[in-house]
Coordinates of C-alpha atoms in Angstrom, one line a residue:
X20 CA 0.0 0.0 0.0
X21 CA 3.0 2.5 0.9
X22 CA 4.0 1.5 -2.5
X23 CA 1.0 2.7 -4.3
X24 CA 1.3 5.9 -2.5
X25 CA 4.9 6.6 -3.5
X26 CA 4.1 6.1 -6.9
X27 CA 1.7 8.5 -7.1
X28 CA 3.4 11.0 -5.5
X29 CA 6.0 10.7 -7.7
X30 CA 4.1 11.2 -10.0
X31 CA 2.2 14.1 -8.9
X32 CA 6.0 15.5 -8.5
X33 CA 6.9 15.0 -12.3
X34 CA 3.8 16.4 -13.3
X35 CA 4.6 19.8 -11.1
X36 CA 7.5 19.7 -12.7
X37 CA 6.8 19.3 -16.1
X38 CA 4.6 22.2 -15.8
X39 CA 7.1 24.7 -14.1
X40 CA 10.0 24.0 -16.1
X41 CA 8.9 22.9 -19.3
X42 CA 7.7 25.1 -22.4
X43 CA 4.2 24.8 -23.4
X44 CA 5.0 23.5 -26.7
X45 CA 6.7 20.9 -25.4
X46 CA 4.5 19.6 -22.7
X47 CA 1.4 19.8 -24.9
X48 CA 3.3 17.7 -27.6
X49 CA 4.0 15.3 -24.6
X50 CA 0.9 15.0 -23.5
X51 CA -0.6 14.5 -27.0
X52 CA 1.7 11.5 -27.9
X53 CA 0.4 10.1 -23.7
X54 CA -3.4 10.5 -24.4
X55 CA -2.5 8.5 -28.3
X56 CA -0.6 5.7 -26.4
X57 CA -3.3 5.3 -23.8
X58 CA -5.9 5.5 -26.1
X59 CA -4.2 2.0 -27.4
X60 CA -5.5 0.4 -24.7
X61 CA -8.7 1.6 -24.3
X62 CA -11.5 -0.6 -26.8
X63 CA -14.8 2.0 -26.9
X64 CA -15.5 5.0 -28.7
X65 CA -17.6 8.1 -27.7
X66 CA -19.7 10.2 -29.8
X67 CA -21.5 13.4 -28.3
X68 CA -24.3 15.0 -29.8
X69 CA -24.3 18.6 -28.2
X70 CA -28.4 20.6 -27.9
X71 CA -27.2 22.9 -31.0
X72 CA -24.8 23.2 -34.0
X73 CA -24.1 26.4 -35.4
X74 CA -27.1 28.2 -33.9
X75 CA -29.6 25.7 -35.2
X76 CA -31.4 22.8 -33.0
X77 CA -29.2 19.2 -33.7
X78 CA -31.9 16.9 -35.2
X79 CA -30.1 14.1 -33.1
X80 CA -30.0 15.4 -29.8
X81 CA -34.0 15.4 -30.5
X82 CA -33.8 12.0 -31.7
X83 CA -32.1 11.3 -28.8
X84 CA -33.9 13.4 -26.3
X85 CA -37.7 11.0 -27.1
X86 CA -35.5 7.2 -28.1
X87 CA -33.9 6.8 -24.7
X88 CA -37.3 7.6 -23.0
X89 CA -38.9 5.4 -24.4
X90 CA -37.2 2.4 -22.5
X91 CA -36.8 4.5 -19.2
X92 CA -39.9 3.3 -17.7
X93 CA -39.1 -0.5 -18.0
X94 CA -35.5 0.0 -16.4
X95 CA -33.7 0.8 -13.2
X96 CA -31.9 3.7 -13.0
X97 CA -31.5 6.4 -10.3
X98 CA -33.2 9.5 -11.3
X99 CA -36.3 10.2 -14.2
X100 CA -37.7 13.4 -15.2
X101 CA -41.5 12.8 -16.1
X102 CA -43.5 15.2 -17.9
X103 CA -47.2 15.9 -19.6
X104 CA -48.3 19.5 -20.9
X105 CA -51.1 19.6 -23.2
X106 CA -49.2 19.6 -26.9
X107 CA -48.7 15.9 -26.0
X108 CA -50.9 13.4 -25.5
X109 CA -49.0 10.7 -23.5
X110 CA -46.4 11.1 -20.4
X111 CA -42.4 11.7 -21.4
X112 CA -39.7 10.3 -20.2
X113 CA -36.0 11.6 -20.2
X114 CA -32.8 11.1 -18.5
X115 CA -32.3 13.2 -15.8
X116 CA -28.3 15.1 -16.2
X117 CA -25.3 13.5 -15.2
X118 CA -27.0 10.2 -15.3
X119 CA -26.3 6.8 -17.7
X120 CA -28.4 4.1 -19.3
X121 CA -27.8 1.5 -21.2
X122 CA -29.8 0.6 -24.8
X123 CA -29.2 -2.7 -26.3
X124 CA -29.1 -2.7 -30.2
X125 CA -28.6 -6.1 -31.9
X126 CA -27.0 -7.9 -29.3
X127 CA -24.8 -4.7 -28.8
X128 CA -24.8 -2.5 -25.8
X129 CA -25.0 1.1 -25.9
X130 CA -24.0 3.5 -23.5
X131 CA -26.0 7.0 -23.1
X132 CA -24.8 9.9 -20.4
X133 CA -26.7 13.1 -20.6
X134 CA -24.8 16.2 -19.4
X135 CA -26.1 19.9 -18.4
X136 CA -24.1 22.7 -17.3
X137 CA -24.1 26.9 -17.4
X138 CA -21.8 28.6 -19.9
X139 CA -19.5 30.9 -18.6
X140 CA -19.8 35.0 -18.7
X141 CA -22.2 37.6 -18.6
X142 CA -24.8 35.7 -20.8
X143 CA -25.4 32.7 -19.2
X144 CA -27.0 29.8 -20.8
X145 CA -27.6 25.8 -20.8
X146 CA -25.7 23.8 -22.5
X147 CA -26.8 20.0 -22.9
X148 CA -25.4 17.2 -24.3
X149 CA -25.7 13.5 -25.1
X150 CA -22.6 11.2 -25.2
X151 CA -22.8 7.7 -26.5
X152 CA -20.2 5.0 -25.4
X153 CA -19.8 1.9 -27.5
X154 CA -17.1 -1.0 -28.7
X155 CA -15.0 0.8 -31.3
X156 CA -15.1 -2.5 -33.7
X157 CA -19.1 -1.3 -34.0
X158 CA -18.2 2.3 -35.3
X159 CA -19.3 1.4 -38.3
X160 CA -22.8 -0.1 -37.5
X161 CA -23.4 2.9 -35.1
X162 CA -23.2 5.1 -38.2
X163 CA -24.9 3.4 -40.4
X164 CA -27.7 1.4 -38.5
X165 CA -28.4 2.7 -35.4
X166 CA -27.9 6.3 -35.6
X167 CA -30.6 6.1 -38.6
X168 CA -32.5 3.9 -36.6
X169 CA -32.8 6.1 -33.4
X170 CA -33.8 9.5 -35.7
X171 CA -36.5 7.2 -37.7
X172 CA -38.3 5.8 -34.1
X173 CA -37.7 9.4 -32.8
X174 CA -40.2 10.7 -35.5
X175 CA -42.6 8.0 -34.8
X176 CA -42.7 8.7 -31.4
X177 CA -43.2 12.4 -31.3
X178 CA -45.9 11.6 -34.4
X179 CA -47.7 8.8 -32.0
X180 CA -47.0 11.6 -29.1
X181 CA -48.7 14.9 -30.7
X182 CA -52.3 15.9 -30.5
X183 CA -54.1 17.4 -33.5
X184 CA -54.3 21.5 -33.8
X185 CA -55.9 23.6 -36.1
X186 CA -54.2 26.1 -37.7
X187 CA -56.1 28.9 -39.2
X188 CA -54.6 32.3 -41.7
X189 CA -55.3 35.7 -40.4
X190 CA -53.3 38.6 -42.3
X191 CA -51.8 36.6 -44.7
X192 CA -50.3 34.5 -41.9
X193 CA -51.1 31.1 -40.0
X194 CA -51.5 32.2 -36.3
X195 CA -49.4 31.8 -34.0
X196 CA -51.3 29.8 -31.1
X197 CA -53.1 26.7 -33.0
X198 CA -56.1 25.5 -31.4
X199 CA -56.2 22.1 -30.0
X200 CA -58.6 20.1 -31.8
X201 CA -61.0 17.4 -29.5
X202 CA -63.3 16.4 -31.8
X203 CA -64.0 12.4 -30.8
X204 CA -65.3 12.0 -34.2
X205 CA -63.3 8.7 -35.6
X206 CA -64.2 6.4 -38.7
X207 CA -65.2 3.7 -36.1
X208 CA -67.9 5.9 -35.2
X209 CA -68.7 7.7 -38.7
X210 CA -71.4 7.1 -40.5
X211 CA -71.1 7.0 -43.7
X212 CA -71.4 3.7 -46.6
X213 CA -69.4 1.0 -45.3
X214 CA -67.4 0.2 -48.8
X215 CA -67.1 4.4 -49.4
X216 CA -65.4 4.0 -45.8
X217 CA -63.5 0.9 -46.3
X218 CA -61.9 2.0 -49.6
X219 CA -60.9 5.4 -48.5
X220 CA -59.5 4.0 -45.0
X221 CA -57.5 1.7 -47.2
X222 CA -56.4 5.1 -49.5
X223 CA -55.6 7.0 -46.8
X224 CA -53.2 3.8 -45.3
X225 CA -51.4 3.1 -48.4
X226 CA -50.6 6.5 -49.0
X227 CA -49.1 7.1 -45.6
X228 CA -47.3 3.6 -46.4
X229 CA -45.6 4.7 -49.8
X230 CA -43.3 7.3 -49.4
X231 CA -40.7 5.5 -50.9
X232 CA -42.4 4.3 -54.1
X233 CA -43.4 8.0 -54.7
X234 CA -39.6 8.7 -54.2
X235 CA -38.8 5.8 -56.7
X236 CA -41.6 6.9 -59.4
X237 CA -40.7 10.5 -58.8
X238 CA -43.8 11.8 -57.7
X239 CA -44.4 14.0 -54.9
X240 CA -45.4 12.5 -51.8
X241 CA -49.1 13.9 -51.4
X242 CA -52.6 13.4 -52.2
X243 CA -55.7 15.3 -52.9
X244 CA -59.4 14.8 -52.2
X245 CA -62.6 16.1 -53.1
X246 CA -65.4 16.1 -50.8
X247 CA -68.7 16.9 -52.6
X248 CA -72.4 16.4 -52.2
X249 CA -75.6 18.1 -50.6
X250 CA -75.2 20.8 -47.3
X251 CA -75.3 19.2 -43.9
X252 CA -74.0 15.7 -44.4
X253 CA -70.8 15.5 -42.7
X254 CA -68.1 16.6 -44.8
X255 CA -66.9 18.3 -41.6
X256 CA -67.0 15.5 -39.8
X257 CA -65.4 13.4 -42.6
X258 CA -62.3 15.6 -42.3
X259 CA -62.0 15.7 -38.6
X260 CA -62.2 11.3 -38.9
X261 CA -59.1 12.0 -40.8
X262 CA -57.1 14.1 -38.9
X263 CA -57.6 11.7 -36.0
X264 CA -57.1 8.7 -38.2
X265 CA -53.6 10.2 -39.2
X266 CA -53.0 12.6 -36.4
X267 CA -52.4 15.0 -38.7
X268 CA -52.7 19.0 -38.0
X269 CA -55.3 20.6 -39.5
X270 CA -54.4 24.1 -41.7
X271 CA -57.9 25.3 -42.5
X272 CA -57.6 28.5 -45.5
X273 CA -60.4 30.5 -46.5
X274 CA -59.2 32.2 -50.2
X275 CA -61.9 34.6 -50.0
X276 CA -59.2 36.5 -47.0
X277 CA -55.9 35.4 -49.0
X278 CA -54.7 38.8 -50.3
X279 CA -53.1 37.2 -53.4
X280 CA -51.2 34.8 -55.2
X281 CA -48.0 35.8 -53.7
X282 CA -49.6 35.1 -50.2
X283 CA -50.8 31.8 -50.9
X284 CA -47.7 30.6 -52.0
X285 CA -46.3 31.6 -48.6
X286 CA -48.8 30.2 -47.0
X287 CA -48.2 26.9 -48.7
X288 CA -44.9 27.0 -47.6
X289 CA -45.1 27.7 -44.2
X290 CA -47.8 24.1 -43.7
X291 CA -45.6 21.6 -41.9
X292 CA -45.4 18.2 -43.5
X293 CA -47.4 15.4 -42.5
X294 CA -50.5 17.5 -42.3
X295 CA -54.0 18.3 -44.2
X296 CA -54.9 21.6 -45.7
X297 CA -58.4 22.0 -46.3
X298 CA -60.4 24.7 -48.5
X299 CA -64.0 24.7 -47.5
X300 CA -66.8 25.5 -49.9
X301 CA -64.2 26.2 -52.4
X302 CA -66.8 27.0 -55.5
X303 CA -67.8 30.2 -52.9
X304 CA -64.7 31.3 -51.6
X305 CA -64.0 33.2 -54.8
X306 CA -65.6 33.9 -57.9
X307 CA -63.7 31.4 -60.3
X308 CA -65.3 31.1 -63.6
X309 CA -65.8 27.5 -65.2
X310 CA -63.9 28.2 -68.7
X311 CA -65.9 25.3 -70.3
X312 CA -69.0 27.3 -69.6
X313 CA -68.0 29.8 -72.7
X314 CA -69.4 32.8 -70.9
X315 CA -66.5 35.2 -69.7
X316 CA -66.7 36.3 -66.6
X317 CA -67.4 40.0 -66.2
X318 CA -64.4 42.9 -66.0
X319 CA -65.9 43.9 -62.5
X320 CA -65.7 40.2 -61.1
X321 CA -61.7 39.8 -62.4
X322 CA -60.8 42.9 -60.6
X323 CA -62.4 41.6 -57.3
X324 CA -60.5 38.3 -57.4
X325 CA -57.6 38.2 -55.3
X326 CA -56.0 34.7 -56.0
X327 CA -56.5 33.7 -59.6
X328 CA -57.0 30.9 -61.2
X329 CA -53.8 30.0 -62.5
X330 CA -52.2 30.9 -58.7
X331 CA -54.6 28.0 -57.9
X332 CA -53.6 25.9 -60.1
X333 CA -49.8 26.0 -59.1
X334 CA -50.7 26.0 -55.6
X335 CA -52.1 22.4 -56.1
X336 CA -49.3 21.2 -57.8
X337 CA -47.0 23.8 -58.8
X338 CA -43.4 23.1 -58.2
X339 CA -43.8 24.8 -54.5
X340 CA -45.9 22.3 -53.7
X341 CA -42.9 20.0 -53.8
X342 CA -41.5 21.7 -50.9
X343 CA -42.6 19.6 -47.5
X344 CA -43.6 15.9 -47.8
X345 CA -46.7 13.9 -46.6
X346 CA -49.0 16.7 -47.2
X347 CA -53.3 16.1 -47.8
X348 CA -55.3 18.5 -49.8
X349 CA -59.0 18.1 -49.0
X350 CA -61.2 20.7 -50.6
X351 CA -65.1 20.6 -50.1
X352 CA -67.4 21.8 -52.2
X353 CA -72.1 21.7 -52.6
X354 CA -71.6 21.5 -56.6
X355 CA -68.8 19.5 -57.9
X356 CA -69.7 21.2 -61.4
X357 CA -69.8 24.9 -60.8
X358 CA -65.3 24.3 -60.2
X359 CA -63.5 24.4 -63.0
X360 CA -62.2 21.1 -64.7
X361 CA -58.4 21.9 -64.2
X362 CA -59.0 21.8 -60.7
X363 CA -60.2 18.8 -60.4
X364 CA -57.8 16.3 -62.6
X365 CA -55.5 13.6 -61.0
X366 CA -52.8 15.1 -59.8
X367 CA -54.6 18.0 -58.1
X368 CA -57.9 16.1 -56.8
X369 CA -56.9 12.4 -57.0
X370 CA -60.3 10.5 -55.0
X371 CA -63.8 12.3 -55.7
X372 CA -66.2 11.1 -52.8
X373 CA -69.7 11.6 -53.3
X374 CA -71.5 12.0 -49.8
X375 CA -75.4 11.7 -50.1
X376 CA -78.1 11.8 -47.4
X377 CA -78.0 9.0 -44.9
X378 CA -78.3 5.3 -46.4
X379 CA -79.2 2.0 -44.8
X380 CA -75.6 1.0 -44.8
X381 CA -75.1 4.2 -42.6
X382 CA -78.2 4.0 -40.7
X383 CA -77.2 0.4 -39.6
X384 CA -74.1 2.0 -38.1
X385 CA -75.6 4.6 -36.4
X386 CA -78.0 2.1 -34.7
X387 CA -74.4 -0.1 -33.3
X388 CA -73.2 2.9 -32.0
X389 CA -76.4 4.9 -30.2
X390 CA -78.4 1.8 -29.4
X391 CA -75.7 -1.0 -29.6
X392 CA -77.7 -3.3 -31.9
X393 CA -77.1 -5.0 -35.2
X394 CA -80.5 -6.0 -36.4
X395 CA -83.8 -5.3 -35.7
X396 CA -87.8 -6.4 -36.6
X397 CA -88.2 -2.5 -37.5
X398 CA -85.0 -2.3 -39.8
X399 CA -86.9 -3.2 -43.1
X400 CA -89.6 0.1 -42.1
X401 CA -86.2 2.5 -42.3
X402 CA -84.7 0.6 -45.4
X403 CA -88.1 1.3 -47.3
X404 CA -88.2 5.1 -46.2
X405 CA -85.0 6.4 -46.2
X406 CA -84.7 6.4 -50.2
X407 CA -87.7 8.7 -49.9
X408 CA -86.3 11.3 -48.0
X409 CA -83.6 13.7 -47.9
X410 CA -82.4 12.7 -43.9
X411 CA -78.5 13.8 -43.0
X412 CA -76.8 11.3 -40.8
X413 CA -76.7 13.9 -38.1
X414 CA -80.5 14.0 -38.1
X415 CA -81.0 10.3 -37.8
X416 CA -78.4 10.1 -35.3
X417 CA -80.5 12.7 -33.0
X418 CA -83.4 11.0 -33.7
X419 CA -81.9 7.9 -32.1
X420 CA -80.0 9.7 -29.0
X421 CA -83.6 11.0 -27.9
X422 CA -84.0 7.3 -26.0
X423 CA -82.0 4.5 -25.0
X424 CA -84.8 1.6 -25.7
X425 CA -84.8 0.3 -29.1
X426 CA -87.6 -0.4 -29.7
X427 CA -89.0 3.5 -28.8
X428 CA -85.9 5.0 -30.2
X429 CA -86.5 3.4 -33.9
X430 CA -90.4 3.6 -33.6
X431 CA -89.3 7.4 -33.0
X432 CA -87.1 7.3 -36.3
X433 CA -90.2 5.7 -38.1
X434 CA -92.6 8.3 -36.9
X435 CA -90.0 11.0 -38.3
X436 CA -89.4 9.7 -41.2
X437 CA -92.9 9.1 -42.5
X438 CA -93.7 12.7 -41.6
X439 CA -91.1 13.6 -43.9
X440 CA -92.5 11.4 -46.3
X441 CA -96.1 12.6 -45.8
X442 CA -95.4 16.5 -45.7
X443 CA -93.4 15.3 -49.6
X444 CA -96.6 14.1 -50.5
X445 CA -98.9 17.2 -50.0
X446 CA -96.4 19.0 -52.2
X447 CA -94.3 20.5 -49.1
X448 CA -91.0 19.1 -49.2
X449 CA -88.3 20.1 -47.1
X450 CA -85.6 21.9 -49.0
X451 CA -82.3 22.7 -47.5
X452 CA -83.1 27.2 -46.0
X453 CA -79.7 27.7 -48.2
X454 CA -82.1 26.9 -51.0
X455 CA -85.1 27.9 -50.4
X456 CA -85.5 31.3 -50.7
X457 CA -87.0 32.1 -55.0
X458 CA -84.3 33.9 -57.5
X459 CA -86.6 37.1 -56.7
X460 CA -84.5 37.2 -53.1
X461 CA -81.3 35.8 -54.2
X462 CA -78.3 38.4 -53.7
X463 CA -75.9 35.9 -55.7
X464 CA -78.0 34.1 -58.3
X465 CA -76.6 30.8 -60.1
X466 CA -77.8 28.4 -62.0
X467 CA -76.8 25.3 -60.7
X468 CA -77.2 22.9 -64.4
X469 CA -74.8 25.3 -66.7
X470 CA -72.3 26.4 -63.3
X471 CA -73.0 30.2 -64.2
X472 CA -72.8 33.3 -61.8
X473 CA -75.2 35.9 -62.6
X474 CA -73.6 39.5 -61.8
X475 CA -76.5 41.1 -60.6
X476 CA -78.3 41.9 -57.6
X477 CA -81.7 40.7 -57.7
X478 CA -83.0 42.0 -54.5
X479 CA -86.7 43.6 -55.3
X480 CA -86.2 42.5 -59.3
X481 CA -89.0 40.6 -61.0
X482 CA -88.2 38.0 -63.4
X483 CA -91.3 38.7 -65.4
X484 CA -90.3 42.4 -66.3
X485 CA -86.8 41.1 -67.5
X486 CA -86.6 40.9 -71.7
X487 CA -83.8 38.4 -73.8
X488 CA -83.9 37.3 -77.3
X489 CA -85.0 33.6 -75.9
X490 CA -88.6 32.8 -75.7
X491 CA -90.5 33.1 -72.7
X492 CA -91.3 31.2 -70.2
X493 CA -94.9 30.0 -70.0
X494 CA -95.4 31.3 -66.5
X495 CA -98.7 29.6 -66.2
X496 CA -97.9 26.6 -65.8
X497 CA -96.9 25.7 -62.3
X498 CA -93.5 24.6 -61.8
X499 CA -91.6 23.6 -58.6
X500 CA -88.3 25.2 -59.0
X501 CA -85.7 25.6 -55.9
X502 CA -83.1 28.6 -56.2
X503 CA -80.7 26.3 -57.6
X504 CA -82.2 25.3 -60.8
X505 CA -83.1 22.0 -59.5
X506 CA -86.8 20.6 -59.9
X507 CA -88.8 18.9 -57.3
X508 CA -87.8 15.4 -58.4
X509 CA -90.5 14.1 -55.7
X510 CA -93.5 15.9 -57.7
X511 CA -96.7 14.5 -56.5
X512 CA -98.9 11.7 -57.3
X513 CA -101.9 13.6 -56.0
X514 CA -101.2 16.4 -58.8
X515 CA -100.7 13.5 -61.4
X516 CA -104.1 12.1 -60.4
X517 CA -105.5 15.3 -60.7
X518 CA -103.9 15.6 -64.2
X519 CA -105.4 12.1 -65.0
X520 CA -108.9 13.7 -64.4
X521 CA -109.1 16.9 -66.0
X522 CA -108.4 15.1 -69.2
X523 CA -104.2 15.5 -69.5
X524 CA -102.0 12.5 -70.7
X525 CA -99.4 12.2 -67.7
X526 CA -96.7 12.4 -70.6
X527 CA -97.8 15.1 -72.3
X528 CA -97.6 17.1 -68.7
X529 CA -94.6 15.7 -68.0
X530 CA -92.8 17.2 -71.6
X531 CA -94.3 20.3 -70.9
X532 CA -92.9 20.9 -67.9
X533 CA -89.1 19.9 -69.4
X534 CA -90.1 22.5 -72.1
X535 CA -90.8 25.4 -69.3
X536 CA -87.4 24.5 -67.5
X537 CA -85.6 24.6 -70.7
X538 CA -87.4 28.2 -71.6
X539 CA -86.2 29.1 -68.5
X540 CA -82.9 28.1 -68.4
X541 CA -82.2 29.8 -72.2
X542 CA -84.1 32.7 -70.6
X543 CA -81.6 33.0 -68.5
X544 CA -78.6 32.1 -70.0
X545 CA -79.2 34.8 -72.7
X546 CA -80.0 37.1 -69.9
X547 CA -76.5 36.3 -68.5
X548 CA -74.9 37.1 -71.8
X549 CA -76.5 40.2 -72.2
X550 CA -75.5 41.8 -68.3
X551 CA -71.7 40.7 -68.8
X552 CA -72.2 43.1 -72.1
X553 CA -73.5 45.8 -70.6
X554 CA -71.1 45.8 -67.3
X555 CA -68.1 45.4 -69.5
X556 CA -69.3 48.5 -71.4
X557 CA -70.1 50.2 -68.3
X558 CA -66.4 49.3 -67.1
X559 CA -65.3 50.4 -70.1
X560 CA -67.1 54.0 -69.8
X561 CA -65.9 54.3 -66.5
X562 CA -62.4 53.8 -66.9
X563 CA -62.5 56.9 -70.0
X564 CA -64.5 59.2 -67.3

């Protein structure tokens, strides 16, 4: 033991005096060729991945930040920081400083120490590190497999970890503070047609599943949907199912408050990948002409538009869209032909899904999930009324929620349903209040068969006083017209009986009333041609004043 002493205070004396009387050139060459002939005998290697490299965050000291906490629970060591705050859904675990674990790749051990300390000076900041400790022989597979390894878990872990937000543009901007989106809605619990659901479940999965055959077929890695069909049937609620289903962050943009094209580039830009961008109602947001409808749009109109066409266009799949990865365009709209056909080729929109008023297929759902039964005695009473009515999911479903029993909750859905049916059959059919109101009270009149705006107020305007070189309507015969061009397609059997009386051939009525809508769509049309005339000369005039 004395032994052991005096060699180390020899030592300690030949290091004092290597230090005193020695140049510094010469005592850091010595102690270079020392640490080179220990370093002989030592067998591991270290790397260290420090919190930030030149000023910006090190991806691997994230990666290694979530991997290593992810085993932490299900080993001993000394100390654990646990945390929860509400931009994650689970609890996280990390190391906490100056402490070691070890990770097991392959048969291989892995050593990880996590350091913390305060810089020096007047600015004082934290400075954190990772080291990792392994056999030098496995350099090699530390580079190429398991660093790789640890960055690809990392991302799966923070993607499994995240809760959805929504992100909404204000000033030509996303803001700041995303929302935190809770909507429970799920595709277990939507009701929509079981095969529409299967097959876009299974579209949605193999598209999150092919990154690298886009990347081998040179495609970028995204995809597009169209969501179309009548008002109130749970598009909304479609799109929510899919952020869930993904965990993707919603990005919700209104073009009608996009200031222009430059703008909407930016704000395509600034959408973090792995995420879904949705455009609402996107025949309304701004006044995009169908070119195949050969009617130009009018001066006034071009000048109001903001984001044009073409800025559309390349914002779907321009080469900016190429920036980011994983993205989802969903875009909704009421009338799949008032958008213009560019818009919706493959490429841009690649899956069109028709959502109609609730089906038996969803209505059987709907009943698993309120009143947690498969069949019932009743179910062939809703499969024979539901194709007569125009019933939303959401109003079947609240139907059912307004009792637990069965038996009353259907006979309630039956009840409903035939009142529908009855109030059709005295010629009072419920139409959607967007659609209700006549063309006489429409601010923003369209015409829903040729996808045509008309540019004119019509507030207090009669359309009997209006004059166009197409013939005129027969006004006296009674049609059912909604605002949107669309006939009553349940027109009664009461007024065909009555029809069948007075001496008319039910054909003959019937080609009449195709001959009055086609008057009045001509009517119309020619009227259009003739206001886009007149407010183009008017622009015209102005622009000389």
């Amino acid at each position: 033991m004395n032994s052991v002493w005096a060699l180390l205070a020899s030592i300690a004396l030949i290091r004092t005096t290597l230090s005193n009387y020695l140049p510094e050139k010469l005592r850091l060459y010595i102690s270079a060729r020392f640490e080179e002939w220990t370093r002989r005998f030592n067998t591991d290697e270290t790397m260290v991945f420090k919190d930030y490299q030149s000023s910006k965050m090190n991806q691997l000291f994230q990666a290694a930040n979530l991997y290593p906490g992810e085993s932490l629970p299900t080993i001993s060591i000394p100390r654990v920081t646990v945390e929860k705050t509400e931009n994650v859904r689970n609890l996280t675990f990390s190391m906490e400083k100056n402490t070691e674990m070890i990770d097991v790749y392959e048969n291989i051990p892995m050593k990880w120490k996590y350091f913390s300390e305060y810089s020096q000076g007047m600015s004082k900041h934290e400075i954190r590190w990772y080291e990792l400790s392994f056999h030098k022989e496995y350099k090699s597979l530390v580079t190429k497999c398991y660093l790789p390894y640890i960055l690809e878990r990392a991302n799966k872990i923070k993607e499994r970890n995240r809760v959805v937000q929504l992100h909404t543009a204000a000033h030509d901007f996303w803001t700041p503070k995303p929302v935190i989106i809770q909507h429970p809605m799920t595709f277990e619990t939507l009701a929509m047609d079981g095969n529409l659901k299967k097959e876009l479940v299974e579209d949605l999965d193999r598209f999150m599943n092919s990154k690298e055959y886009y990347q081998q077929i040179g495609k970028v890695w995204k995809r597009g949907y169209l969501l179309y069909g009548p008002p109130g049937i749970g598009k909304s609620s479609l799109i929510a199912a899919m952020a869930n289903h993904l965990n993707f962050d919603i990005y919700n943009l209104n073009l009608s408050a996009v200031s222009s094209d430059f703008v909407l580039q930016n704000l395509l830009l600034s959408t973090a990948n792995r995420s879904i961008l949705v455009i609402e109602d996107i025949d309304c947001s701004i006044k995009f002409q169908n070119r195949e409808s050969g009617i130009e749009q009018p001066i006034k109109y071009q000048q109001q538009n903001k984001v044009t066409l073409s800025g559309l266009l390349n914002f779907f799949d321009g080469i900016l869209s190429c920036c980011g990865e994983g993205k989802i365009l969903v875009a909704t709209t009421n009338y799949k032909d008032r958008i213009d056909p560019a818009l919706l080729r493959a490429g841009r929109m690649d899956m069109h899904i028709y959502l109609t008023y609730c089906t038996f297929s969803a209505f059987k759902q709907l009943a698993l999930r309120y009143l947690e039964i498969s069949d019932h005695s009743l179910f062939h009473h809703i499969q024979k009324l539901l194709p007569k009515v125009k019933v939303s999911p959401a109003e079947v479903a609240g139907e059912l929620m307004k009792t637990r029993d069965p038996k009353a909750s259907i006979e309630g859905l039956i009840k409903h349903l035939e009142e529908k049916v009855n109030l059709i059959a005295d010629g009072n059919s419920e139409v959607s209040p967007k659609h209700h109101s006549s063309l006489s009270q429409t601010s923003n009149c369209q015409v829903h068969e040729s996808s045509i705006s008309l540019p004119l107020a019509c507030n207090g305007a009669s359309m009997d006083n209006v004059k166009s070189s197409g013939p005129k309507p027969d006004v006296s015969v009674k049609s059912k017209l909604t605002a949107d061009g669309e006939g009553d397609n349940n027109f009664e059997k009461t007024d065909l009986v009555r029809d069948r009386s007075s001496g008319h051939n039910i054909l003959q009525v019937i080609e009449d009333m195709e001959k009055e809508l086609l008057s009045y769509k001509e009517a119309i049309i020619a009227l259009q041609k003739k206001l886009c005339r007149t407010l183009n000369k008017l622009a015209e005039i102005k622009a000389t004043i």
